[in-house]
PDB file of C-alpha atoms in Angstrom:
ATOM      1  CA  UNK K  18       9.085  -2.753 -13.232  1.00 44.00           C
ATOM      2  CA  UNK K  19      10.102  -0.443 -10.560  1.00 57.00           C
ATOM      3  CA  UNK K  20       9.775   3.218 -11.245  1.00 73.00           C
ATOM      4  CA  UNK K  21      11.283   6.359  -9.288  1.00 83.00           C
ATOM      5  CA  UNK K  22       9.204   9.130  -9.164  1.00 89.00           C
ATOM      6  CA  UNK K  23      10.453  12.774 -10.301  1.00 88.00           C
ATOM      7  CA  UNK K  24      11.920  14.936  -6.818  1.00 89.00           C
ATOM      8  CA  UNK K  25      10.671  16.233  -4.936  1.00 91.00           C
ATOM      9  CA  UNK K  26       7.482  13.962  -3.981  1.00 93.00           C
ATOM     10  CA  UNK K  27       4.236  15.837  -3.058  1.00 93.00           C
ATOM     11  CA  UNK K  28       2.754  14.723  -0.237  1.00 95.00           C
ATOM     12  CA  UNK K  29      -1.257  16.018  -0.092  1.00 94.00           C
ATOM     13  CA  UNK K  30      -1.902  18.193   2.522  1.00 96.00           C
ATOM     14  CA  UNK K  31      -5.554  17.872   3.422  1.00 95.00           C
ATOM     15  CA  UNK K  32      -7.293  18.434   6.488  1.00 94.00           C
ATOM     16  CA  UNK K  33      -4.501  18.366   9.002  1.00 94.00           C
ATOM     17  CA  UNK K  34      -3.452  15.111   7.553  1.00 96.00           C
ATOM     18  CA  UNK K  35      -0.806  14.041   4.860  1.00 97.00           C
ATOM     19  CA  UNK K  36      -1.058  11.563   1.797  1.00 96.00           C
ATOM     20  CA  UNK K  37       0.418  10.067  -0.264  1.00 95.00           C
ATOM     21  CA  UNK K  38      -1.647   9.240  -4.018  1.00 93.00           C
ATOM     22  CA  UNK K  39       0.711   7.597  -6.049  1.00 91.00           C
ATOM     23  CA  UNK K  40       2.093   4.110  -5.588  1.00 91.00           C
ATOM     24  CA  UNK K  41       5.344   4.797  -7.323  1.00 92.00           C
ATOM     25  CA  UNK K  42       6.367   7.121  -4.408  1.00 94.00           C
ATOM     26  CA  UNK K  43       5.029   4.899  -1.723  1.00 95.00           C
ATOM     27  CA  UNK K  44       6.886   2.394  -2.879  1.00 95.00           C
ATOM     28  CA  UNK K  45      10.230   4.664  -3.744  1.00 96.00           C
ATOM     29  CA  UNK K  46       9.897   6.405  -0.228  1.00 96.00           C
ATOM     30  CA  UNK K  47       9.711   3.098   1.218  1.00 96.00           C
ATOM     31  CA  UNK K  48      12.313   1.342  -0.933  1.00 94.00           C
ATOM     32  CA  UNK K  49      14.882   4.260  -0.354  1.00 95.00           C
ATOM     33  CA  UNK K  50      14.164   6.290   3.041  1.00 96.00           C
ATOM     34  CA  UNK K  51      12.311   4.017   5.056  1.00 96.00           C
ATOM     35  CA  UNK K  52       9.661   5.477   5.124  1.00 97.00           C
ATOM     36  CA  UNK K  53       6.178   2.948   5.766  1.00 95.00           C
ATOM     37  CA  UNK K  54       3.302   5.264   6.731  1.00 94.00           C
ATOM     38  CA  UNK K  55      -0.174   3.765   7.369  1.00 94.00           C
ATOM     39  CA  UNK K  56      -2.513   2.845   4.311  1.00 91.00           C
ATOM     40  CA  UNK K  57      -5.586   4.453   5.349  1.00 90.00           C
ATOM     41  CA  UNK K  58      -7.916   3.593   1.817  1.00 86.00           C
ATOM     42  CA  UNK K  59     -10.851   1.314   1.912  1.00 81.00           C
ATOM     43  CA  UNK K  60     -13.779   0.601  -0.046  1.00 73.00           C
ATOM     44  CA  UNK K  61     -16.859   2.862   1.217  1.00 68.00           C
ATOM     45  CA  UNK K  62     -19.688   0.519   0.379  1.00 69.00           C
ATOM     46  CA  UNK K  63     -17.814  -3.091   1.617  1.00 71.00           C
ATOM     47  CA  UNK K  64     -16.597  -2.011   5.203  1.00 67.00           C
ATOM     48  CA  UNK K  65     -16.301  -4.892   6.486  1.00 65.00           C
ATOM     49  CA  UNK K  66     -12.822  -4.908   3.972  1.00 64.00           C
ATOM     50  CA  UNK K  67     -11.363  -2.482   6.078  1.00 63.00           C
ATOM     51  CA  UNK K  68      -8.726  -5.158   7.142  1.00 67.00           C
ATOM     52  CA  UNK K  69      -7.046  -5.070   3.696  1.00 75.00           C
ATOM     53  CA  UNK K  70      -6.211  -0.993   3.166  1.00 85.00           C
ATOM     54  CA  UNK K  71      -4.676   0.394   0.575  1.00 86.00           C
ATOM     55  CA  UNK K  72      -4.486   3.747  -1.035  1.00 88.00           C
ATOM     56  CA  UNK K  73      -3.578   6.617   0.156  1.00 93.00           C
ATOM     57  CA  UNK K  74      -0.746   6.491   2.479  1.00 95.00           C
ATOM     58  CA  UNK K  75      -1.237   8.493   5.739  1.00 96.00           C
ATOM     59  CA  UNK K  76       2.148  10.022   7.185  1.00 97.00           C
ATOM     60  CA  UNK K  77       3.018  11.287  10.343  1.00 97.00           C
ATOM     61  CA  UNK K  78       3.942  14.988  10.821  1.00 97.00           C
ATOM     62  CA  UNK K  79       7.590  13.299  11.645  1.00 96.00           C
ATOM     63  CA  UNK K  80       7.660  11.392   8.411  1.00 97.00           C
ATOM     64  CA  UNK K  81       6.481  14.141   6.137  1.00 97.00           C
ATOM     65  CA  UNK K  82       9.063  16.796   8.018  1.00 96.00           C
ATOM     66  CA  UNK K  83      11.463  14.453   7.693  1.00 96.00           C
ATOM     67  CA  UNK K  84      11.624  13.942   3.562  1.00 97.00           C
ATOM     68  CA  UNK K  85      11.251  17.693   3.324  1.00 96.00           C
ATOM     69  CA  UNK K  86      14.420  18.212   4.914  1.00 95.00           C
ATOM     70  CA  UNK K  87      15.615  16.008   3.217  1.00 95.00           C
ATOM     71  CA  UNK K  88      14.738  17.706  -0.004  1.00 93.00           C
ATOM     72  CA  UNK K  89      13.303  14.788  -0.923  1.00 95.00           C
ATOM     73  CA  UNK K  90       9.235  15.751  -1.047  1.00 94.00           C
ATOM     74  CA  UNK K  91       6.948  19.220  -0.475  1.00 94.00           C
ATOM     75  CA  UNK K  92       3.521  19.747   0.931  1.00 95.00           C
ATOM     76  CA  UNK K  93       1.120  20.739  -0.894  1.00 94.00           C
ATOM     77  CA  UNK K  94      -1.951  22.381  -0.352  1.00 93.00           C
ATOM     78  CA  UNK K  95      -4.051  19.611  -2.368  1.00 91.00           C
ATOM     79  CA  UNK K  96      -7.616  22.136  -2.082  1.00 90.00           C
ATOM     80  CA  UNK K  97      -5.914  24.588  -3.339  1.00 90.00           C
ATOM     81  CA  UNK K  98      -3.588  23.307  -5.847  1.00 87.00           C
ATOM     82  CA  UNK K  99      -6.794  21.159  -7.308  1.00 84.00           C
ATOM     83  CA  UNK K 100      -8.924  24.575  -7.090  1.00 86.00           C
ATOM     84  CA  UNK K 101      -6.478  26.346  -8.941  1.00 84.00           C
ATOM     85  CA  UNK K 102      -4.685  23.636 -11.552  1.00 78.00           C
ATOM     86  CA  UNK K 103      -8.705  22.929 -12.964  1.00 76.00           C
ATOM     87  CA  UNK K 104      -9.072  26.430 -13.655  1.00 79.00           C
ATOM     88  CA  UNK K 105      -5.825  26.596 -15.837  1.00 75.00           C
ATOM     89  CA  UNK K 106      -6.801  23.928 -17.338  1.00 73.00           C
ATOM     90  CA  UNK K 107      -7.627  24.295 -21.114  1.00 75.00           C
ATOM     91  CA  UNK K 108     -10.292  22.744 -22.311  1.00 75.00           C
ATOM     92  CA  UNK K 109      -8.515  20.982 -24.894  1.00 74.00           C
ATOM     93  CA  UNK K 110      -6.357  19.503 -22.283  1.00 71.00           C
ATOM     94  CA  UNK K 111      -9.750  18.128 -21.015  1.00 72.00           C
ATOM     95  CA  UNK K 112     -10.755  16.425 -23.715  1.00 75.00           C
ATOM     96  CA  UNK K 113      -7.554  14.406 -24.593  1.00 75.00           C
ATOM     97  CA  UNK K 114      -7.555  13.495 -20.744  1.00 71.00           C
ATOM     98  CA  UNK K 115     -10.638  12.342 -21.121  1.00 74.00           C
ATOM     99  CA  UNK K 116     -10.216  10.419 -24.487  1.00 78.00           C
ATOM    100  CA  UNK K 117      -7.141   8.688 -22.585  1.00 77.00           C
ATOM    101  CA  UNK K 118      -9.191   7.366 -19.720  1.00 73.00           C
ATOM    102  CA  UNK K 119     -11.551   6.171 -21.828  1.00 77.00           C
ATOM    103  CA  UNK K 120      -9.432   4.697 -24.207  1.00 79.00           C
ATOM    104  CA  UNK K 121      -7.722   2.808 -20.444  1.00 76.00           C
ATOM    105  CA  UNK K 122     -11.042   1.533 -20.124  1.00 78.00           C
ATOM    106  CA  UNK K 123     -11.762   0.000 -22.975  1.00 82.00           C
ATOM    107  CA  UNK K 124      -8.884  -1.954 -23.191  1.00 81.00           C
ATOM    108  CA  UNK K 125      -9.590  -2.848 -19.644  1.00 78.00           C
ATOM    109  CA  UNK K 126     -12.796  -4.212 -20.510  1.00 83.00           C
ATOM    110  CA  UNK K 127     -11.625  -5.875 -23.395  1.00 84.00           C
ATOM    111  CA  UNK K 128      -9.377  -7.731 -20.956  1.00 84.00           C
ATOM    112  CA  UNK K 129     -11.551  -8.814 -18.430  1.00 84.00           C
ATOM    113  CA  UNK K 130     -13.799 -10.005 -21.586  1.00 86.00           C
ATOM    114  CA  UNK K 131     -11.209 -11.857 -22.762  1.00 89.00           C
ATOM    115  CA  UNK K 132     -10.443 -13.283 -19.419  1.00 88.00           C
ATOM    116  CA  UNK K 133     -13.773 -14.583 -18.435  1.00 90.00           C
ATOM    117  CA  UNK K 134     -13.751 -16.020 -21.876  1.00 89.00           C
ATOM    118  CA  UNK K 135     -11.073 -17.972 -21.183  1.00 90.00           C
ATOM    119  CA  UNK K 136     -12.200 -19.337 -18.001  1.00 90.00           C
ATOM    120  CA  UNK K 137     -15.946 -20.380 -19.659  1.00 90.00           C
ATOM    121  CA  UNK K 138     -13.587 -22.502 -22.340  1.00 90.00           C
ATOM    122  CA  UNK K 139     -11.726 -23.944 -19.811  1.00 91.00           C
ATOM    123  CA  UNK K 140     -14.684 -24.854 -17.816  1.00 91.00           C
ATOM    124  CA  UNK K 141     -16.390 -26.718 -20.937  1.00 91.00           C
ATOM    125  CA  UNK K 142     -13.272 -28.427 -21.212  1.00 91.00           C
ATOM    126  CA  UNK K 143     -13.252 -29.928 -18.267  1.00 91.00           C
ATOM    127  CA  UNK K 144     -16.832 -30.641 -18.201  1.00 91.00           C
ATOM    128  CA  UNK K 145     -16.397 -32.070 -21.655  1.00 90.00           C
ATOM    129  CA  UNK K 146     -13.185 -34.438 -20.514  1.00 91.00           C
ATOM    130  CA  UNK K 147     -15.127 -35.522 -17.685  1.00 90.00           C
ATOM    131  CA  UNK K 148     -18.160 -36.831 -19.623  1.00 89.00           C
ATOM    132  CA  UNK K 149     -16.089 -38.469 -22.013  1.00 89.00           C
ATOM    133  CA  UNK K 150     -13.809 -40.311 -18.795  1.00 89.00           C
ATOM    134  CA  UNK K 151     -17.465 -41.363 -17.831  1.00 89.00           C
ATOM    135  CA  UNK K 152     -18.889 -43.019 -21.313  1.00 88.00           C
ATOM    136  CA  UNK K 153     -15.171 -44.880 -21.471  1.00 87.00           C
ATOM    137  CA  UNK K 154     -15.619 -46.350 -18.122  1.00 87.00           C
ATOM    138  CA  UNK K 155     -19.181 -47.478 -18.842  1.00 86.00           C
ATOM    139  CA  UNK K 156     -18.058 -48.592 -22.191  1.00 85.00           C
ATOM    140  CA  UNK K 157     -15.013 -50.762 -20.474  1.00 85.00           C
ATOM    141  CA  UNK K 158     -17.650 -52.076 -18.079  1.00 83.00           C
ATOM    142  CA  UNK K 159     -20.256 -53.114 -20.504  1.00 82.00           C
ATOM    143  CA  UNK K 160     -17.510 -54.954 -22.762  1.00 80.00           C
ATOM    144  CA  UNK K 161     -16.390 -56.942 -19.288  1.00 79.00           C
ATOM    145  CA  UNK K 162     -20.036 -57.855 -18.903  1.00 77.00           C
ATOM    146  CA  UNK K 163     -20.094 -59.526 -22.108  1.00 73.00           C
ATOM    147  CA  UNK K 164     -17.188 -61.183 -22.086  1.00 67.00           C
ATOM    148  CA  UNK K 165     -18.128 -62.792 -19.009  1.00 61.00           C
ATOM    149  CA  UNK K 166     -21.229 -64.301 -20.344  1.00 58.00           C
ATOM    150  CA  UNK K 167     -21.241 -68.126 -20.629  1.00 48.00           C
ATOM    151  CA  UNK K 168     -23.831 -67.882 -24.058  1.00 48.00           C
ATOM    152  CA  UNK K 169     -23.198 -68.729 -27.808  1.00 40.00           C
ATOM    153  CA  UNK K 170     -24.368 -64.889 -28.594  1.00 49.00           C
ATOM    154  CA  UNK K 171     -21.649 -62.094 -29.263  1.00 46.00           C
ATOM    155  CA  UNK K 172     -21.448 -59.148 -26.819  1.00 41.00           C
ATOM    156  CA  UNK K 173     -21.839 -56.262 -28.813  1.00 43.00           C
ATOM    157  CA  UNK K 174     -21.052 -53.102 -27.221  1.00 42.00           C
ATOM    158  CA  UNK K 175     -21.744 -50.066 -29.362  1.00 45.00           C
ATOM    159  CA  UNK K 176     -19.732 -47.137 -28.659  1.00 45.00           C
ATOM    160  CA  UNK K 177     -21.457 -44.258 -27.785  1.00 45.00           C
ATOM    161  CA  UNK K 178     -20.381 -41.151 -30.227  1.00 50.00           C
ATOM    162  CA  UNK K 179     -18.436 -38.470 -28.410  1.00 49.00           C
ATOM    163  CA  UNK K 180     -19.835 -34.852 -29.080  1.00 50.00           C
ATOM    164  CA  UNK K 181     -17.567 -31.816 -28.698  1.00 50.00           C
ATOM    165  CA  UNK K 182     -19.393 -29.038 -27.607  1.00 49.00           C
ATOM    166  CA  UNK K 183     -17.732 -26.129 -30.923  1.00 51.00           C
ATOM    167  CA  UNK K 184     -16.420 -23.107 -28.569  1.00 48.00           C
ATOM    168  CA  UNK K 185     -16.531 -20.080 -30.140  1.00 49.00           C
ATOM    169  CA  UNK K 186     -14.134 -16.816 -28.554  1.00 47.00           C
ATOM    170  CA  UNK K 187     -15.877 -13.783 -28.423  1.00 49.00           C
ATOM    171  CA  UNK K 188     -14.308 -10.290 -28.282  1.00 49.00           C
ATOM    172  CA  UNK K 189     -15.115  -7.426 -26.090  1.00 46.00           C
ATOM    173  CA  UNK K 190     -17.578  -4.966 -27.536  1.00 50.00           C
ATOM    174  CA  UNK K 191     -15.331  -2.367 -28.601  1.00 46.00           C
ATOM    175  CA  UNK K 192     -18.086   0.531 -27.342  1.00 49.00           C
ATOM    176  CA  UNK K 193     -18.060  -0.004 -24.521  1.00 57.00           C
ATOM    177  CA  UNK K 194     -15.684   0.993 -21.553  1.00 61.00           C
ATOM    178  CA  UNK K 195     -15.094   0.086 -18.440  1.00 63.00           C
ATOM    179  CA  UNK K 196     -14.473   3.111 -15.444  1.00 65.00           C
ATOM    180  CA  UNK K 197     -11.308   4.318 -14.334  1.00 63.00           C
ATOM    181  CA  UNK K 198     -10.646   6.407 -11.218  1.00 68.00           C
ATOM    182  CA  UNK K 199      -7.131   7.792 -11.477  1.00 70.00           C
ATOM    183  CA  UNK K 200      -5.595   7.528  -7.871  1.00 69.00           C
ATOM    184  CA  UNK K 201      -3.277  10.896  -8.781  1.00 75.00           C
ATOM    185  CA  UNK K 202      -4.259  14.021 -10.828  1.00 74.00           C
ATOM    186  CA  UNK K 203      -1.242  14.155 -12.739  1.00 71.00           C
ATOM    187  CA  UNK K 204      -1.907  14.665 -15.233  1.00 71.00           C
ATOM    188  CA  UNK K 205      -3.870  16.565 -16.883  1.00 72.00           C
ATOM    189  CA  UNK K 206      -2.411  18.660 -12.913  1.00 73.00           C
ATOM    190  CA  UNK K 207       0.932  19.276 -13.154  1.00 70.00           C
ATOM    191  CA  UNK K 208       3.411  16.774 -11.046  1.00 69.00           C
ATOM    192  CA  UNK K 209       4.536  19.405  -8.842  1.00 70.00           C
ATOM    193  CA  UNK K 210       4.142  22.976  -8.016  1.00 72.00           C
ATOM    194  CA  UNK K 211       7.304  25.564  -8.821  1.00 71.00           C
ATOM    195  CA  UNK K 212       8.666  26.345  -5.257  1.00 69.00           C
ATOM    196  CA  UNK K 213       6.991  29.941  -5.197  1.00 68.00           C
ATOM    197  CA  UNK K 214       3.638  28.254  -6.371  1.00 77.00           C
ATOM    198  CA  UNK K 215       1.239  29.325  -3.379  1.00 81.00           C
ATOM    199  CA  UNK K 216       0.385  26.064  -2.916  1.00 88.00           C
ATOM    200  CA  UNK K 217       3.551  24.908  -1.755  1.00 91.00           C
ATOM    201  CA  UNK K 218       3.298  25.101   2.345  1.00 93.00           C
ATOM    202  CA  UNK K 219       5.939  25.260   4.886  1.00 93.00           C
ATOM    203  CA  UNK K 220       7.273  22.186   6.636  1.00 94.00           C
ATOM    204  CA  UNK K 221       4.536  20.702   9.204  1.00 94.00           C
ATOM    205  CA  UNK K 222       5.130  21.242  12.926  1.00 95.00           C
ATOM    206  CA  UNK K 223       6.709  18.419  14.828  1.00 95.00           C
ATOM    207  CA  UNK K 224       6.532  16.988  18.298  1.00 94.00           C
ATOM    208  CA  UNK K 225       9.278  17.748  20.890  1.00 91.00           C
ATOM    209  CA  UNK K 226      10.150  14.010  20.405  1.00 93.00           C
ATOM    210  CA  UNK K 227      10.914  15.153  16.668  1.00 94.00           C
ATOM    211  CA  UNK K 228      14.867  14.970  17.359  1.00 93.00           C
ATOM    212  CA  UNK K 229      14.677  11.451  18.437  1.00 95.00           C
ATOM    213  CA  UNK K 230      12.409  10.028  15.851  1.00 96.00           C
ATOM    214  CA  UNK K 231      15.147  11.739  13.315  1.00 95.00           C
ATOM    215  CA  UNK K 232      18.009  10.202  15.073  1.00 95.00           C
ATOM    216  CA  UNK K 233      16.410   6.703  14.613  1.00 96.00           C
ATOM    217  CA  UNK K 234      15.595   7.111  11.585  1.00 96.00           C
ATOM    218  CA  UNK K 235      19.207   7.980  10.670  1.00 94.00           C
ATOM    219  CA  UNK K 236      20.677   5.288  12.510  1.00 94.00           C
ATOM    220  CA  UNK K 237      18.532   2.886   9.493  1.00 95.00           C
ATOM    221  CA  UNK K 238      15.482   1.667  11.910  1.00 97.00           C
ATOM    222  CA  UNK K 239      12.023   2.009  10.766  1.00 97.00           C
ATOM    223  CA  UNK K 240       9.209   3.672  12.354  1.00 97.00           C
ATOM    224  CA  UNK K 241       5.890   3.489  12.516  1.00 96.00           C
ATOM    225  CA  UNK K 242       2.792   4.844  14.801  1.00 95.00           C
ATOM    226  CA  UNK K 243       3.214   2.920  18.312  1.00 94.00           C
ATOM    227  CA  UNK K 244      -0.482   3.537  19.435  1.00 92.00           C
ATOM    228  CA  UNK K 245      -1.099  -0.105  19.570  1.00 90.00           C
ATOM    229  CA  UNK K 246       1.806  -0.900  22.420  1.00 91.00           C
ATOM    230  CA  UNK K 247       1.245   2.709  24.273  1.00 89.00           C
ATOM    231  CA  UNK K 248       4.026   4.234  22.862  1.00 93.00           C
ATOM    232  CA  UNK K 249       4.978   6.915  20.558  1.00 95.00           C
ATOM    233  CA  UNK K 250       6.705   4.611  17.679  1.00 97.00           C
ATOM    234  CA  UNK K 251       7.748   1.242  17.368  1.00 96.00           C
ATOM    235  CA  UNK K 252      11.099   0.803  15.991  1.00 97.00           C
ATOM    236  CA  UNK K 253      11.993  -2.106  13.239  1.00 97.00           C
ATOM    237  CA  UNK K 254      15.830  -3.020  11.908  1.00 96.00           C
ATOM    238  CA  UNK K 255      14.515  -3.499   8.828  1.00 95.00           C
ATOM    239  CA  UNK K 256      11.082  -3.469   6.762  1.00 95.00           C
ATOM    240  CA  UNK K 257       8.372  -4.049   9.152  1.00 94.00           C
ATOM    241  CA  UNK K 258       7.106  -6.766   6.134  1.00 92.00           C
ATOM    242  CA  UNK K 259       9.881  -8.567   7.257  1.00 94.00           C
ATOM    243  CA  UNK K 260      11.299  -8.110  10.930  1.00 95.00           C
ATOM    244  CA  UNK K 261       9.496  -7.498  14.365  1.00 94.00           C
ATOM    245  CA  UNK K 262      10.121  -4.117  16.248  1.00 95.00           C
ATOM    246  CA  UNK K 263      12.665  -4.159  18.853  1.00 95.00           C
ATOM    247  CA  UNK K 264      12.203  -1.011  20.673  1.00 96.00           C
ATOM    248  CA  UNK K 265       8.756   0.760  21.987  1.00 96.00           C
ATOM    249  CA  UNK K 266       9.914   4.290  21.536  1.00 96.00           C
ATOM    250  CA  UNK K 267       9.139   7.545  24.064  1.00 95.00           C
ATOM    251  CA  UNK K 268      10.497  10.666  23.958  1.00 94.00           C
ATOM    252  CA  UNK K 269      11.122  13.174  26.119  1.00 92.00           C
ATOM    253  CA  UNK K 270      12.578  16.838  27.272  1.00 89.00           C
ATOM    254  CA  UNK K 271      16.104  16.509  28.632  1.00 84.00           C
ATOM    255  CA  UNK K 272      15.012  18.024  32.035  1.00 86.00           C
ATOM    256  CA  UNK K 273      11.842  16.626  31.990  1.00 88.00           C
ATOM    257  CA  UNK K 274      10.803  14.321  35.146  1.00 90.00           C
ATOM    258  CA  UNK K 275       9.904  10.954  34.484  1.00 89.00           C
ATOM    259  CA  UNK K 276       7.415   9.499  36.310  1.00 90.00           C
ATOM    260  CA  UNK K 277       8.840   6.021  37.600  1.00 90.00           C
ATOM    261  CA  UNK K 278       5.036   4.270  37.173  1.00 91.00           C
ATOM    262  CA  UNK K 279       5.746   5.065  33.308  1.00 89.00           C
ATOM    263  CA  UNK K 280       9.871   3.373  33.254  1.00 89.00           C
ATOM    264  CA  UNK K 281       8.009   0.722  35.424  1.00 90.00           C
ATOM    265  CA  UNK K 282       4.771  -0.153  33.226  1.00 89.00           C
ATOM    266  CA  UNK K 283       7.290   0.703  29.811  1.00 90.00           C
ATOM    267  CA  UNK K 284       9.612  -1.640  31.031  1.00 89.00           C
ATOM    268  CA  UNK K 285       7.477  -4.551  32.123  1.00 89.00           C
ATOM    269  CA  UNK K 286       5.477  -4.014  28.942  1.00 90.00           C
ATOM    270  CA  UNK K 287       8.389  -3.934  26.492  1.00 90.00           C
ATOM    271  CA  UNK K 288       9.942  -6.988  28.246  1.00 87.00           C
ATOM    272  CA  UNK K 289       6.666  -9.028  28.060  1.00 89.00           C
ATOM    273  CA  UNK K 290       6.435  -8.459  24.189  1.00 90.00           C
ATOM    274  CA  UNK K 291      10.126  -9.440  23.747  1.00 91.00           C
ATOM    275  CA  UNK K 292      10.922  -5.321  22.651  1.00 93.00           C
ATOM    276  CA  UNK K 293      13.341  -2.904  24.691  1.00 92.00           C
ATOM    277  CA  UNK K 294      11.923   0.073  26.513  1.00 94.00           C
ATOM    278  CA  UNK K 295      13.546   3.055  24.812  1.00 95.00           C
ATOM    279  CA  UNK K 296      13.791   6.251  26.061  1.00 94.00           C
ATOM    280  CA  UNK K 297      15.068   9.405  24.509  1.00 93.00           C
ATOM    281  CA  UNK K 298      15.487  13.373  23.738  1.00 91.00           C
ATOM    282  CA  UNK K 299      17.930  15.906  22.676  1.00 89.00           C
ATOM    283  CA  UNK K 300      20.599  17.380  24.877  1.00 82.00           C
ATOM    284  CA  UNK K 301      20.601  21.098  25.996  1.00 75.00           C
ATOM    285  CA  UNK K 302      23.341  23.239  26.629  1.00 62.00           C
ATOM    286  CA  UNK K 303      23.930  22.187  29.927  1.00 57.00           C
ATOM    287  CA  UNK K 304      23.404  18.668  29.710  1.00 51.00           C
ATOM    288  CA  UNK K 305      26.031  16.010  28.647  1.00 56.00           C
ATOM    289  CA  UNK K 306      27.072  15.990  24.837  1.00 53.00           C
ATOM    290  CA  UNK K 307      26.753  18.643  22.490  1.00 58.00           C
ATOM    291  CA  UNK K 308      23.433  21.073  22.236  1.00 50.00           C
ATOM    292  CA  UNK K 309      21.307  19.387  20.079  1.00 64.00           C
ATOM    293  CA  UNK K 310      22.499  15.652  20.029  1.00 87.00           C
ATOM    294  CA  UNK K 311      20.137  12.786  20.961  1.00 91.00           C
ATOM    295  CA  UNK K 312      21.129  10.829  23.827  1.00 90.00           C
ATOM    296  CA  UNK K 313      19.139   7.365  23.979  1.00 92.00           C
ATOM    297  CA  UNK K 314      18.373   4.978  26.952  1.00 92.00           C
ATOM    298  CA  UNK K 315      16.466   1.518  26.927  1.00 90.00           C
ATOM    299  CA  UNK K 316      15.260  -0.209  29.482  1.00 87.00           C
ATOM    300  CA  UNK K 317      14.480  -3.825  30.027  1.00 83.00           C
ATOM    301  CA  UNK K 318      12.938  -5.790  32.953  1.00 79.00           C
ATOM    302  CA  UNK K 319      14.868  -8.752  34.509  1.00 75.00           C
ATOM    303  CA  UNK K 320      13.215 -12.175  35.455  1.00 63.00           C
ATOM    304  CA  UNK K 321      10.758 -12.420  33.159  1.00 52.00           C
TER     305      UNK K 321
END
């Protein structure tokens, strides 16, 4: 069941970077503001699992300026706010966090117990329904042998008894616990800072290509990191689970000189991996449209 996180979302501020901890606002910011992120978590002693990420969610200054705007999240100074939240902390607060994550692991043990119980009953089952398949069909074959025996003695087959092997279900030890790692420190932290809190941080500085990736984003496309196809974002219709990009995104000043190697190569590249060249920026004073509007411009090569 789906669950919306409390407003604003804290997004971790640590070293120059921001996260996001908590699946229930990954999956809300997603859900609800298109916003995707890259999931930058991996397992430290398996690396060669790096191809299947998961938590924390990395954001790009764009993203994370974006949903404060929006009211919808804050940064957070996570050093600080850890720093400062464990020295509040009572100590009786401690111990009943402490109690609850053990009492999580337990019954997480006592699951996995249970499971692997199951699967060792299921195994003798089969095991057991295969030897008895095999003593029938050796039983059916020795009884055809007889018959077919031209002598005045009977064919006597005995049947071979059929032992069940008893299974007995065993419970988890109740003492002992398996170990949780929270992925968010609420609680025993609090959720999120009071606005005056001074770990609360301004909004992060942008790019100049801030405007456009704004103006996208309101006009419902999706955006993500466009490292991979020499761009600055790759733009999707819809969830990037389910559609292809269309556009390779670039931004740029509205007097700014474009270099026409870059609208060549952009072109030719966007056209070979079936995507639109898209070119963009805000408009100045002088230019056309009103100060501050994004004007957009995509480019595609013919003949190909």
């Amino acid at each position: 069941m789906e669950s919306d996180p409390p407003l604003p979302v804290p997004i971790s501020y640590i070293a120059g970077s921001y996260f996001l901890f908590s699946i229930d606002a990954v999956t809300y910011l997603r859900r609800e503001h298109h916003i995707c992120g890259v999931l930058t978590g991996t397992l430290p002693q398996i690396p060669q699992q790096n191809v299947f990420l998961g938590l924390p969610l990395k954001l790009m200054p764009e993203e994370a300026r974006l949903l404060v705007d929006n009211g919808v999240a804050c940064i957070v100074d996570e050093v600080k706010a850890q720093r400062e939240g464990m020295r509040a902390l009572r100590e009786a607060d401690r111990q009943k966090y402490r109690r609850e994550l053990e009492s999580q692991g337990a019954h997480a043990m006592r699951l996995q117990t249970n499971r692997k119980e199951q699967q060792r009953e299921e195994a003798l089952k089969r095991v057991e329904a295969k030897k008895t398949a095999a003593k029938k069909k050796a039983a059916a074959a020795a009884a055809a042998a007889a018959v077919g025996e031209d002598t005045l003695m009977t064919a006597t087959t005995t049947s071979i008894p059929s032992t069940s092997t008893p299974t007995t279900t065993t419970t988890a030890p109740y003492g002992t616990t398996m170990g949780i790692t929270p992925a968010t420190s609420h609680p025993p932290l609090p959720y999120t800072p009071s606005p005056s809190s001074s770990t609360v941080l301004p909004p992060p500085a942008v790019p100049p290509s801030y405007p456009l990736f704004a103006h996208l984003h309101a006009e419902g496309y999706y955006l993500s990191p466009g490292l991979r196809f020499g761009c600055q974002y790759l733009a999707y219709p819809g969830d990037p689970l389910r559609f292809h990009s269309h556009f390779l995104v670039v931004g740029a000043d509205w007097d700014e000189e474009l270099d026409l190697m870059a609208l060549v190569a952009g072109g030719r590249l966007g056209t070979g991996v079936k995507k639109g060249f898209l070119i963009g920026g805000a408009a100045d004073e002088s230019g056309l449209g009103d100060a501050g509007s994004v004007r957009t411009f995509s480019v595609e090569w013919a003949g190909m």
